[in-house]
Structures are given as structure tokens and as C-alpha cells.
């Protein structure tokens, strides 16, 4: 399965497989980094998940019973949330003691962040959500290219995975347009751009 998403966004796709059992059957769902040693474990035992860009939305899937020899199609949603530019890979394993094992190679392709907006900004602060997509907290620069728009967010700011709300207000300044950009950047990565519309 191939996923394509800009850095800072996420994408959900469905992995489909056939359950041939004539009874409802639980399947354990797991995503592992490629190259990691597989550990056979008791499905009831909690094992910490690998740190990958892919997350199954369920860790146990209750497959419906098959009403014919052709089986029944099942679907498990997988979320891809890139943590860096370029390609990432992992392996999805869906396994049941009676229903068998299904494996799928997951390939993620992350592109540069895409601009968002326009956000309508007035005299009262409007919060713009920014989430750090990287696995570690980092230092980000927050700036606006038009003095008609202001923010109370400090810059540079250390931002973790939880992200922050950047409050922006608009007060017209003579000689400047009613549009602007909020720009969040770090290191040599492409910036995140949020278009602003004053009103």
C-alpha cells in the first residue's frame, strides 16, 4: 500500500483482506519497522508499538463470519502521518490463530508542506493550529510578513508533537494590504505557510 501526504498532514487508507472462517474471529493488528526483529507474543499481552509513520486505528479487529467458501471482505484503517520528507516503510501484520496471517508492505511518500487558508482574521484572536510532525521536540521560528497581523506566540518556540495554537489578530496598518502570511519554519526544512485574510 502506498500513501502520499504533505509533511504536517495525515492520510487514512483501508487495508482489505478476506476472512474465510465460518465464525467471527479476532485478528491482532500490528505495524513494525522494516528490519526489526519480529517477536512472537501472546495477543493478550501488551507490547509497545514500533515508532513508525503508520498507525492502525485498531489493534484488534473482530472479523465477521464468512457465509460462503468465498469468504468475507474485511477492512482495517491505517493512518499515515509522515515525520520527515521522503520515503518511509513499514510492515503491517494482521494475524489470527485460526484465520491465518496477512502481511502488507506500507510505503509512505512525504512531500513539502502545502499552504493552508485563507484564515479570516479580525480584532479578536483567531487560533491557528500548528503540529510538529517530527518525532522529537524542536525549535521553530514563527513570523508574519505583514505588520497588520500580530501574534502573541513567542519566537523561536520549542514545540513538541502535541503542537500549539498560534493566536493571530488583525489591525489595519496604512500602506499594507489586508492579506498576509503566517510562516512557521525550522532548520533547512520547507516552511509551513498559512494565508491570512483581514476583515
Coordinates of N, CA, C and O in Angstrom, one line a residue:
X1 N 0.8 -1.2 0.0 CA 0.0 0.0 0.0 C 0.9 1.2 0.0 O 1.8 1.3 0.8
X2 N 0.5 2.2 -0.9 CA 1.3 3.4 -0.9 C 0.5 4.6 -0.5 O -0.7 4.7 -0.8
X3 N 1.1 5.4 0.4 CA 0.4 6.6 0.9 C 1.3 7.8 0.5 O 2.5 7.8 0.5
X4 N 0.6 8.9 0.1 CA 1.2 10.1 -0.3 C 0.6 11.3 0.5 O -0.6 11.5 0.4
X5 N 1.4 12.0 1.2 CA 0.9 13.1 2.0 C 1.9 14.2 2.2 O 3.1 13.9 2.4
X6 N 1.5 15.5 2.2 CA 2.4 16.5 2.6 C 2.8 16.4 4.1 O 2.0 16.0 4.9
X7 N 4.1 16.8 4.4 CA 4.5 16.9 5.8 C 3.6 17.8 6.6 O 3.3 18.9 6.2
X8 N 3.1 17.3 7.7 CA 2.2 18.1 8.5 C 0.7 17.7 8.4 O -0.1 18.1 9.1
X9 N 0.5 16.9 7.4 CA -0.9 16.3 7.2 C -0.9 14.8 7.5 O 0.2 14.2 7.7
X10 N -2.1 14.2 7.4 CA -2.1 12.8 7.6 C -3.1 12.2 6.6 O -3.9 12.9 5.9
X11 N -3.1 10.9 6.4 CA -3.9 10.2 5.4 C -4.3 8.9 5.9 O -3.5 8.1 6.4
X12 N -5.6 8.5 5.7 CA -6.1 7.2 6.2 C -6.5 6.4 4.9 O -7.2 6.9 4.1
X13 N -6.0 5.2 4.9 CA -6.4 4.3 3.8 C -6.7 2.9 4.4 O -6.3 2.6 5.6
X14 N -7.5 2.1 3.7 CA -8.0 0.9 4.2 C -7.3 -0.3 3.6 O -7.2 -0.5 2.4
X15 N -6.7 -1.2 4.5 CA -6.2 -2.5 4.1 C -7.3 -3.5 4.1 O -8.0 -3.7 5.1
X16 N -7.5 -4.2 2.9 CA -8.5 -5.1 2.8 C -8.0 -6.6 2.7 O -7.0 -6.8 2.1
X17 N -8.7 -7.5 3.4 CA -8.3 -8.9 3.3 C -9.6 -9.7 3.5 O -10.7 -9.2 3.8
X18 N -9.4 -11.0 3.2 CA -10.6 -11.9 3.2 C -10.5 -12.8 4.4 O -9.5 -13.5 4.7
X19 N -11.6 -12.9 5.2 CA -11.7 -13.8 6.3 C -12.5 -15.0 5.8 O -13.7 -14.9 5.4
X20 N -11.9 -16.2 5.9 CA -12.6 -17.4 5.4 C -13.3 -18.2 6.5 O -14.0 -19.2 6.2
X21 N -13.1 -17.8 7.7 CA -13.6 -18.6 8.8 C -15.1 -18.5 8.9 O -15.7 -17.4 8.7
X22 N -15.8 -19.6 9.2 CA -17.3 -19.6 9.3 C -17.8 -19.1 10.7 O -18.9 -19.4 11.1
X23 N -16.9 -18.4 11.4 CA -17.2 -17.9 12.7 C -16.5 -16.5 12.8 O -15.5 -16.3 12.2
X24 N -17.1 -15.7 13.7 CA -16.4 -14.4 14.0 C -15.0 -14.7 14.6 O -14.9 -15.6 15.4
X25 N -14.0 -13.9 14.2 CA -12.7 -14.2 14.6 C -11.9 -13.0 14.9 O -11.9 -12.0 14.1
X26 N -11.2 -12.9 16.0 CA -10.4 -11.7 16.3 C -9.0 -11.8 15.7 O -8.4 -12.9 15.7
X27 N -8.6 -10.7 15.0 CA -7.2 -10.6 14.4 C -6.4 -9.6 15.2 O -7.0 -8.5 15.5
X28 N -5.2 -9.9 15.5 CA -4.3 -8.9 16.1 C -3.7 -8.1 14.9 O -3.2 -8.6 13.9
X29 N -3.6 -6.7 15.1 CA -3.1 -5.8 14.1 C -1.9 -5.2 14.6 O -1.9 -4.6 15.7
X30 N -0.8 -5.2 13.8 CA 0.5 -4.6 14.3 C 1.2 -4.0 13.1 O 1.2 -4.6 12.0
X31 N 1.9 -2.9 13.4 CA 2.8 -2.3 12.4 C 4.2 -2.3 12.9 O 4.4 -1.9 14.1
X32 N 5.2 -2.8 12.1 CA 6.6 -2.9 12.6 C 7.5 -2.2 11.6 O 7.2 -2.3 10.3
X33 N 8.5 -1.6 12.1 CA 9.5 -1.0 11.2 C 10.2 -2.2 10.4 O 10.4 -3.2 11.0
X34 N 10.5 -1.9 9.2 CA 11.2 -2.9 8.4 C 12.6 -3.1 9.0 O 13.3 -2.2 9.4
X35 N 13.0 -4.4 9.1 CA 14.3 -4.7 9.7 C 14.3 -5.0 11.1 O 15.3 -5.5 11.7
X36 N 13.2 -4.7 11.8 CA 13.2 -5.0 13.3 C 12.9 -6.5 13.4 O 12.1 -7.1 12.7
X37 N 13.5 -7.1 14.5 CA 13.2 -8.5 14.7 C 11.8 -8.7 15.2 O 11.4 -8.1 16.1
X38 N 11.1 -9.7 14.6 CA 9.8 -10.0 15.0 C 9.8 -10.8 16.3 O 10.6 -11.7 16.4
X39 N 8.9 -10.4 17.2 CA 8.8 -11.2 18.4 C 7.4 -11.8 18.5 O 6.4 -11.1 18.4
X40 N 7.4 -13.1 18.6 CA 6.1 -13.8 18.8 C 5.6 -13.6 20.2 O 6.4 -13.8 21.2
X41 N 4.4 -13.1 20.3 CA 3.9 -12.7 21.6 C 2.5 -13.2 21.8 O 1.8 -13.5 20.8
X42 N 2.1 -13.2 23.0 CA 0.7 -13.5 23.4 C -0.2 -12.4 22.9 O 0.1 -11.2 23.4
X43 N -1.2 -12.5 22.1 CA -2.1 -11.4 21.7 C -2.7 -10.6 22.8 O -3.0 -9.5 22.7
X44 N -2.8 -11.3 24.0 CA -3.4 -10.6 25.2 C -2.4 -9.7 25.9 O -2.7 -8.8 26.6
X45 N -1.1 -10.0 25.6 CA 0.0 -9.2 26.2 C 0.2 -7.9 25.5 O 0.3 -7.9 24.2
X46 N 0.3 -6.8 26.2 CA 0.5 -5.5 25.6 C 2.0 -5.4 25.2 O 2.9 -5.5 26.1
X47 N 2.3 -5.1 24.0 CA 3.7 -4.9 23.5 C 3.7 -3.5 23.0 O 2.9 -3.0 22.2
X48 N 4.8 -2.7 23.4 CA 4.8 -1.3 22.9 C 5.0 -1.3 21.3 O 5.8 -2.1 20.8
X49 N 4.2 -0.4 20.7 CA 4.3 -0.4 19.2 C 5.6 0.2 18.7 O 6.3 1.0 19.4
X50 N 6.0 -0.2 17.5 CA 7.2 0.4 16.9 C 6.9 1.9 16.6 O 5.8 2.2 16.3
X51 N 8.0 2.7 16.6 CA 7.8 4.1 16.2 C 7.9 4.2 14.7 O 9.0 4.1 14.1
X52 N 6.8 4.3 14.0 CA 6.8 4.4 12.5 C 5.8 5.5 12.2 O 5.2 6.1 13.0
X53 N 5.7 5.8 10.9 CA 4.8 6.8 10.4 C 3.4 6.3 10.2 O 2.5 7.0 9.7
X54 N 3.2 5.0 10.5 CA 1.9 4.3 10.2 C 1.3 3.8 11.5 O 2.0 3.3 12.4
X55 N 0.0 4.1 11.6 CA -0.7 3.6 12.9 C -2.0 3.0 12.5 O -2.8 3.6 11.8
X56 N -2.2 1.7 12.9 CA -3.5 1.1 12.7 C -4.5 1.7 13.6 O -4.2 1.9 14.8
X57 N -5.7 2.0 13.2 CA -6.7 2.6 14.0 C -7.3 1.7 15.0 O -8.0 2.1 16.0
X58 N -7.1 0.4 14.8 CA -7.4 -0.6 15.8 C -6.3 -1.6 16.0 O -5.5 -1.8 15.1
X59 N -6.1 -2.1 17.2 CA -5.0 -3.1 17.4 C -5.6 -4.5 17.5 O -4.9 -5.5 17.4
X60 N -6.9 -4.6 17.6 CA -7.6 -5.9 17.5 C -8.9 -5.7 16.6 O -9.6 -4.8 16.8
X61 N -9.0 -6.5 15.6 CA -10.1 -6.4 14.6 C -10.9 -7.6 14.7 O -10.5 -8.8 14.6
X62 N -12.2 -7.5 15.0 CA -13.2 -8.6 15.1 C -13.8 -8.8 13.7 O -14.7 -8.1 13.2
X63 N -13.2 -9.8 13.0 CA -13.7 -10.1 11.6 C -15.1 -10.8 11.7 O -15.3 -11.7 12.5
X64 N -16.0 -10.4 10.8 CA -17.3 -11.1 10.8 C -17.1 -12.5 10.2 O -16.2 -12.8 9.4
X65 N -18.1 -13.3 10.4 CA -18.0 -14.7 9.9 C -18.3 -14.8 8.4 O -19.0 -14.0 7.9
X66 N -17.6 -15.7 7.8 CA -17.8 -15.9 6.3 C -19.1 -16.7 6.1 O -19.2 -17.8 6.8
X67 N -20.0 -16.3 5.2 CA -21.2 -17.1 5.0 C -21.1 -17.9 3.7 O -22.1 -18.5 3.3
X68 N -19.9 -18.0 3.1 CA -19.7 -18.8 2.0 C -18.2 -19.2 1.9 O -17.4 -18.6 2.6
X69 N -17.9 -20.1 1.0 CA -16.5 -20.5 0.8 C -15.6 -19.4 0.2 O -14.4 -19.5 0.2
X70 N -16.3 -18.4 -0.4 CA -15.5 -17.3 -0.9 C -15.0 -16.3 0.1 O -14.3 -15.4 -0.1
X71 N -15.5 -16.5 1.4 CA -15.1 -15.6 2.5 C -15.8 -14.3 2.5 O -16.7 -14.1 1.7
X72 N -15.4 -13.5 3.4 CA -16.0 -12.1 3.5 C -14.8 -11.1 3.6 O -13.8 -11.3 4.2
X73 N -15.1 -10.0 2.8 CA -14.0 -8.9 2.8 C -14.1 -8.1 4.1 O -15.1 -7.8 4.6
X74 N -12.9 -7.9 4.6 CA -12.7 -7.1 5.8 C -11.8 -5.9 5.6 O -11.0 -6.0 4.6
X75 N -11.9 -4.9 6.3 CA -11.1 -3.7 6.1 C -10.6 -3.1 7.4 O -11.3 -3.0 8.4
X76 N -9.3 -2.7 7.5 CA -8.7 -2.1 8.6 C -8.1 -0.8 8.2 O -7.3 -0.8 7.2
X77 N -8.4 0.3 8.9 CA -7.9 1.6 8.5 C -6.5 1.8 9.1 O -6.3 1.6 10.3
X78 N -5.6 2.3 8.2 CA -4.3 2.6 8.6 C -4.0 4.1 8.4 O -4.3 4.7 7.3
X79 N -3.5 4.8 9.4 CA -3.2 6.2 9.3 C -1.7 6.4 9.0 O -0.9 5.9 9.7
X80 N -1.4 7.2 8.0 CA -0.1 7.6 7.7 C 0.1 9.1 8.0 O -0.6 10.0 7.6
X81 N 1.1 9.3 8.9 CA 1.4 10.7 9.4 C 2.9 10.9 9.3 O 3.7 10.4 10.2
X82 N 3.4 11.4 8.1 CA 4.9 11.5 7.9 C 5.6 12.3 9.0 O 5.1 13.3 9.5
X83 N 6.8 11.8 9.4 CA 7.6 12.5 10.3 C 8.9 13.1 9.7 O 9.7 13.7 10.4
X84 N 9.0 13.0 8.4 CA 10.1 13.6 7.7 C 9.8 13.6 6.2 O 8.9 12.9 5.7
X85 N 10.5 14.4 5.4 CA 10.4 14.3 4.0 C 10.9 13.0 3.4 O 11.8 12.4 4.0
X86 N 10.4 12.7 2.3 CA 11.0 11.5 1.6 C 10.1 10.2 1.9 O 8.9 10.3 2.2
X87 N 10.8 9.1 1.8 CA 10.1 7.8 1.9 C 10.3 7.1 3.2 O 11.3 7.2 3.8
X88 N 9.2 6.5 3.7 CA 9.3 5.6 4.9 C 8.6 4.3 4.6 O 7.6 4.3 3.8
X89 N 9.0 3.2 5.3 CA 8.5 1.9 5.0 C 8.2 1.2 6.3 O 9.0 1.4 7.3
X90 N 7.2 0.4 6.3 CA 6.9 -0.5 7.5 C 6.1 -1.7 7.0 O 5.7 -1.7 5.8
X91 N 5.9 -2.6 7.9 CA 5.1 -3.8 7.5 C 3.9 -4.0 8.4 O 4.0 -3.9 9.7
X92 N 2.8 -4.1 7.8 CA 1.5 -4.4 8.5 C 1.3 -5.9 8.6 O 1.5 -6.6 7.7
X93 N 1.0 -6.3 9.9 CA 0.7 -7.8 10.1 C -0.7 -7.9 10.7 O -0.9 -7.2 11.7
X94 N -1.5 -8.7 10.1 CA -2.9 -9.0 10.6 C -2.9 -10.5 10.8 O -2.8 -11.2 9.9
X95 N -3.0 -10.9 12.1 CA -2.9 -12.3 12.4 C -3.9 -12.9 13.3 O -4.4 -12.2 14.2
X96 N -4.3 -14.1 13.1 CA -5.3 -14.8 13.9 C -4.8 -16.2 14.0 O -4.4 -16.8 13.1
X97 N -4.9 -16.8 15.2 CA -4.5 -18.2 15.4 C -5.3 -19.2 14.5 O -4.7 -20.1 14.0
X98 N -6.5 -18.9 14.1 CA -7.3 -19.8 13.3 C -7.4 -19.2 11.8 O -7.5 -20.0 10.9
X99 N -7.4 -17.9 11.7 CA -7.7 -17.3 10.4 C -6.4 -17.1 9.6 O -6.5 -16.7 8.4
X100 N -5.3 -17.3 10.2 CA -4.0 -17.1 9.4 C -3.4 -15.8 9.5 O -3.8 -14.9 10.4
X101 N -2.4 -15.5 8.7 CA -1.6 -14.3 8.8 C -1.6 -13.6 7.4 O -1.4 -14.2 6.4
X102 N -1.8 -12.2 7.5 CA -1.8 -11.4 6.3 C -0.7 -10.3 6.5 O -0.6 -9.7 7.6
X103 N 0.2 -10.1 5.5 CA 1.2 -9.1 5.6 C 1.1 -8.2 4.5 O 0.7 -8.5 3.4
X104 N 1.4 -6.9 4.7 CA 1.3 -5.9 3.7 C 2.5 -4.9 3.9 O 2.7 -4.4 5.0
X105 N 3.2 -4.6 2.8 CA 4.2 -3.6 2.9 C 3.6 -2.2 2.8 O 2.8 -1.9 1.9
X106 N 3.9 -1.3 3.7 CA 3.4 0.0 3.7 C 4.5 1.0 3.3 O 5.6 1.0 3.8
X107 N 4.2 1.8 2.3 CA 5.2 2.7 1.8 C 4.6 4.2 1.9 O 3.5 4.4 1.3
X108 N 5.3 5.0 2.6 CA 4.8 6.4 2.7 C 5.7 7.3 1.9 O 7.0 7.2 2.0
X109 N 5.2 8.3 1.2 CA 5.9 9.3 0.5 C 5.5 10.7 0.9 O 4.3 11.1 0.7
X110 N 6.4 11.4 1.6 CA 6.0 12.7 2.2 C 6.6 13.8 1.3 O 7.8 13.8 1.0
X111 N 5.8 14.7 1.0 CA 6.2 15.9 0.2 C 6.3 17.1 1.1 O 5.9 17.1 2.3
X112 N 6.7 18.3 0.5 CA 6.8 19.5 1.3 C 5.4 19.9 1.8 O 4.4 19.6 1.1
X113 N 5.4 20.7 2.9 CA 4.1 21.2 3.4 C 3.4 22.0 2.4 O 4.0 22.7 1.6
X114 N 2.0 21.9 2.3 CA 1.3 22.7 1.4 C 0.7 23.9 2.2 O 0.3 23.8 3.4
X115 N 0.6 25.1 1.5 CA -0.1 26.2 2.2 C -1.5 26.0 2.6 O -2.2 25.2 1.9
X116 N -1.9 26.6 3.7 CA -3.3 26.4 4.2 C -4.0 27.8 4.3 O -3.3 28.8 4.4
X117 N -5.3 27.8 4.3 CA -6.0 29.0 4.4 C -6.8 29.4 3.1 O -7.0 28.5 2.3
X118 N -7.3 30.6 3.0 CA -7.0 31.7 3.9 C -7.8 31.6 5.2 O -9.0 31.2 5.2
X119 N -7.2 32.1 6.3 CA -7.9 32.2 7.6 C -8.4 33.6 7.8 O -7.7 34.6 7.6
X120 N -9.7 33.8 8.1 CA -10.3 35.1 8.3 C -9.9 35.6 9.7 O -10.3 34.9 10.7
X121 N -9.2 36.7 9.7 CA -8.7 37.3 11.0 C -9.3 38.6 11.3 O -9.4 39.5 10.4
X122 N -9.8 38.9 12.5 CA -10.3 40.2 12.9 C -9.6 40.7 14.1 O -8.4 40.3 14.4
X123 N -10.3 41.6 14.9 CA -9.7 42.2 16.1 C -9.5 41.2 17.2 O -8.6 41.3 18.0
X124 N -10.4 40.2 17.2 CA -10.3 39.1 18.3 C -9.3 38.0 17.8 O -9.3 37.7 16.6
X125 N -8.5 37.5 18.6 CA -7.5 36.5 18.2 C -8.2 35.2 17.6 O -9.2 34.8 18.1
X126 N -7.6 34.8 16.5 CA -8.1 33.5 15.9 C -6.9 32.5 16.0 O -5.8 32.8 15.7
X127 N -7.2 31.4 16.6 CA -6.2 30.4 16.8 C -5.9 29.5 15.5 O -6.9 29.0 14.9
X128 N -4.7 29.4 15.1 CA -4.3 28.6 14.0 C -3.4 27.4 14.6 O -2.4 27.7 15.3
X129 N -3.9 26.2 14.4 CA -3.2 25.1 14.9 C -1.9 24.7 14.1 O -2.0 24.6 12.9
X130 N -0.9 24.5 14.8 CA 0.4 24.0 14.2 C 0.8 22.8 15.0 O 1.0 22.9 16.2
X131 N 1.1 21.7 14.3 CA 1.6 20.5 14.9 C 2.9 20.2 14.4 O 3.2 20.1 13.2
X132 N 3.9 19.9 15.3 CA 5.2 19.5 15.0 C 5.1 18.0 14.4 O 4.8 17.1 15.2
X133 N 5.5 17.8 13.2 CA 5.3 16.4 12.7 C 6.5 15.5 13.0 O 6.4 14.3 12.8
X134 N 7.6 16.1 13.5 CA 8.7 15.3 13.8 C 8.6 14.5 15.1 O 7.8 14.8 16.0
X135 N 9.4 13.5 15.3 CA 9.3 12.6 16.5 C 9.8 13.3 17.7 O 9.5 12.8 18.8
X136 N 10.7 14.3 17.5 CA 11.3 15.0 18.7 C 10.8 16.4 18.7 O 10.5 17.0 17.7
X137 N 10.8 17.0 19.9 CA 10.5 18.4 20.0 C 11.6 19.2 19.3 O 12.8 18.8 19.3
X138 N 11.2 20.3 18.8 CA 12.2 21.1 18.0 C 11.9 22.6 18.2 O 10.9 23.0 18.6
X139 N 12.9 23.4 17.7 CA 12.8 24.9 17.8 C 12.3 25.4 16.4 O 12.8 25.1 15.4
X140 N 11.2 26.2 16.5 CA 10.5 26.7 15.3 C 10.5 28.2 15.4 O 10.3 28.8 16.4
X141 N 10.7 28.8 14.2 CA 10.5 30.3 14.1 C 9.1 30.6 13.6 O 8.7 30.0 12.6
X142 N 8.5 31.5 14.2 CA 7.1 32.0 13.9 C 7.1 33.4 13.5 O 7.6 34.3 14.3
X143 N 6.7 33.7 12.3 CA 6.7 35.2 11.8 C 5.6 35.4 10.9 O 5.0 34.5 10.3
X144 N 5.2 36.7 10.8 CA 4.1 37.1 9.9 C 4.7 38.2 9.0 O 5.5 39.1 9.5
X145 N 4.4 38.2 7.7 CA 5.0 39.1 6.7 C 4.3 40.4 6.5 O 4.6 41.1 5.6
X146 N 3.3 40.7 7.4 CA 2.5 41.9 7.3 C 2.3 42.5 8.7 O 1.6 41.8 9.5
X147 N 2.7 43.7 9.0 CA 2.5 44.2 10.3 C 1.1 44.5 10.7 O 0.8 44.7 11.9
X148 N 0.1 44.3 9.8 CA -1.3 44.5 10.1 C -1.8 43.3 10.9 O -2.8 43.3 11.6
X149 N -1.0 42.2 10.9 CA -1.3 41.0 11.6 C -0.3 40.8 12.7 O 0.9 40.9 12.5
X150 N -0.8 40.5 13.9 CA 0.2 40.2 15.0 C -0.2 38.9 15.7 O -1.3 38.5 15.7
X151 N 0.8 38.4 16.4 CA 0.6 37.2 17.2 C 1.3 37.3 18.5 O 2.4 38.0 18.6
X152 N 0.8 36.7 19.6 CA 1.4 36.7 20.9 C 2.4 35.5 21.0 O 3.0 35.4 22.1
X153 N 2.4 34.7 20.0 CA 3.3 33.5 20.1 C 4.7 33.9 20.1 O 5.2 34.8 19.4
X154 N 5.5 33.3 21.1 CA 6.9 33.7 21.1 C 7.7 33.0 20.0 O 7.3 31.9 19.6
X155 N 8.8 33.6 19.6 CA 9.6 33.0 18.5 C 11.0 33.3 18.8 O 11.4 34.5 19.1
X156 N 11.9 32.3 18.7 CA 11.7 30.9 18.4 C 10.9 30.2 19.5 O 11.0 30.7 20.7
X157 N 10.2 29.2 19.2 CA 9.5 28.4 20.2 C 9.8 27.0 20.1 O 10.0 26.4 19.0
X158 N 9.9 26.3 21.3 CA 10.2 24.9 21.3 C 8.8 24.2 21.3 O 7.9 24.4 22.1
X159 N 8.6 23.4 20.2 CA 7.2 22.8 20.0 C 7.4 21.3 19.9 O 8.3 20.8 19.2
X160 N 6.5 20.6 20.7 CA 6.6 19.1 20.6 C 5.5 18.5 19.7 O 4.8 19.3 19.0
X161 N 5.3 17.2 19.8 CA 4.3 16.5 18.9 C 2.9 17.1 19.1 O 2.1 17.0 18.2
X162 N 2.6 17.5 20.4 CA 1.2 18.0 20.7 C 0.9 19.3 19.9 O -0.3 19.5 19.6
X163 N 1.9 20.0 19.5 CA 1.7 21.2 18.8 C 1.2 22.4 19.6 O 1.2 22.3 20.8
X164 N 0.9 23.5 19.0 CA 0.5 24.7 19.7 C -0.6 25.4 18.9 O -0.8 25.2 17.7
X165 N -1.3 26.3 19.6 CA -2.3 27.2 18.9 C -1.6 28.6 18.8 O -1.1 29.1 19.8
X166 N -1.5 29.1 17.6 CA -0.9 30.4 17.3 C -2.0 31.4 17.1 O -2.8 31.4 16.2
X167 N -2.2 32.3 18.1 CA -3.3 33.3 18.1 C -2.9 34.5 17.2 O -1.8 35.0 17.4
X168 N -3.7 34.8 16.2 CA -3.4 35.9 15.3 C -4.5 36.9 15.4 O -5.7 36.6 15.3
X169 N -4.2 38.2 15.4 CA -5.2 39.3 15.3 C -4.9 40.2 14.2 O -3.7 40.3 13.7
X170 N -5.9 41.0 13.7 CA -5.7 41.9 12.6 C -6.1 43.3 13.0 O -7.2 43.6 13.6
X171 N -5.2 44.3 12.7 CA -5.5 45.7 12.9 C -4.9 46.4 11.7 O -3.6 46.4 11.6
X172 N -5.7 47.0 10.8 CA -5.1 47.6 9.6 C -4.0 48.6 9.9 O -4.1 49.4 10.8
X173 N -3.0 48.5 9.1 CA -1.9 49.4 9.1 C -1.8 50.1 7.7 O -1.8 49.4 6.7
X174 N -1.8 51.4 7.7 CA -1.8 52.2 6.4 C -0.7 51.8 5.5 O 0.5 51.7 6.0
X175 N -1.0 51.6 4.3 CA 0.0 51.2 3.3 C 0.3 49.7 3.1 O 1.1 49.3 2.3
X176 N -0.4 48.9 3.9 CA -0.3 47.5 3.8 C -1.6 46.8 3.4 O -2.7 47.3 3.8
X177 N -1.6 45.7 2.7 CA -2.8 45.1 2.2 C -3.5 44.4 3.4 O -2.9 44.2 4.5
X178 N -4.7 43.8 3.1 CA -5.4 43.1 4.2 C -5.2 41.6 4.1 O -5.9 40.8 4.7
X179 N -4.1 41.3 3.4 CA -3.7 39.8 3.3 C -2.3 39.7 3.8 O -1.5 40.6 3.8
X180 N -2.0 38.5 4.3 CA -0.6 38.3 4.8 C -0.4 36.8 4.9 O -1.2 35.9 4.6
X181 N 0.8 36.4 5.5 CA 1.1 35.0 5.6 C 1.8 34.8 7.0 O 2.6 35.6 7.4
X182 N 1.3 33.8 7.7 CA 1.9 33.3 8.9 C 2.9 32.2 8.4 O 2.5 31.3 7.7
X183 N 4.2 32.3 8.8 CA 5.2 31.4 8.3 C 5.9 30.7 9.5 O 6.4 31.4 10.4
X184 N 5.8 29.4 9.5 CA 6.5 28.6 10.6 C 7.6 27.8 10.0 O 7.4 27.1 9.0
X185 N 8.8 28.0 10.5 CA 9.9 27.3 9.9 C 10.9 26.7 10.9 O 10.9 27.1 12.1
X186 N 11.7 25.7 10.4 CA 12.7 25.1 11.3 C 13.8 24.6 10.4 O 13.6 24.0 9.4
X187 N 15.0 24.9 10.8 CA 16.2 24.4 10.1 C 16.1 24.7 8.6 O 15.7 25.8 8.2
X188 N 16.5 23.7 7.8 CA 16.5 23.8 6.4 C 15.3 23.2 5.7 O 15.3 22.9 4.5
X189 N 14.3 22.9 6.6 CA 13.0 22.3 6.0 C 12.2 23.4 5.3 O 12.3 24.5 5.7
X190 N 11.4 22.9 4.3 CA 10.5 23.9 3.7 C 9.5 24.4 4.8 O 9.1 23.7 5.7
X191 N 9.1 25.7 4.7 CA 8.2 26.3 5.8 C 6.8 25.9 5.6 O 6.3 25.4 4.6
X192 N 6.0 26.0 6.7 CA 4.6 25.9 6.7 C 4.0 27.3 6.6 O 4.4 28.2 7.3
X193 N 3.1 27.4 5.6 CA 2.6 28.8 5.3 C 1.1 28.8 5.5 O 0.4 27.8 5.0
X194 N 0.6 29.8 6.2 CA -0.9 29.9 6.5 C -1.3 31.3 5.9 O -0.8 32.3 6.4
X195 N -2.2 31.3 4.9 CA -2.6 32.6 4.4 C -3.6 33.2 5.3 O -4.5 32.6 5.9
X196 N -3.5 34.5 5.5 CA -4.3 35.3 6.4 C -5.2 36.3 5.6 O -4.6 37.0 4.6
X197 N -6.4 36.5 6.0 CA -7.3 37.5 5.3 C -7.9 38.4 6.4 O -8.6 37.9 7.3
X198 N -7.5 39.6 6.4 CA -8.0 40.6 7.5 C -9.4 41.0 7.1 O -9.8 41.2 6.0
X199 N -10.2 41.2 8.2 CA -11.6 41.6 8.0 C -12.1 42.4 9.2 O -11.5 42.3 10.3

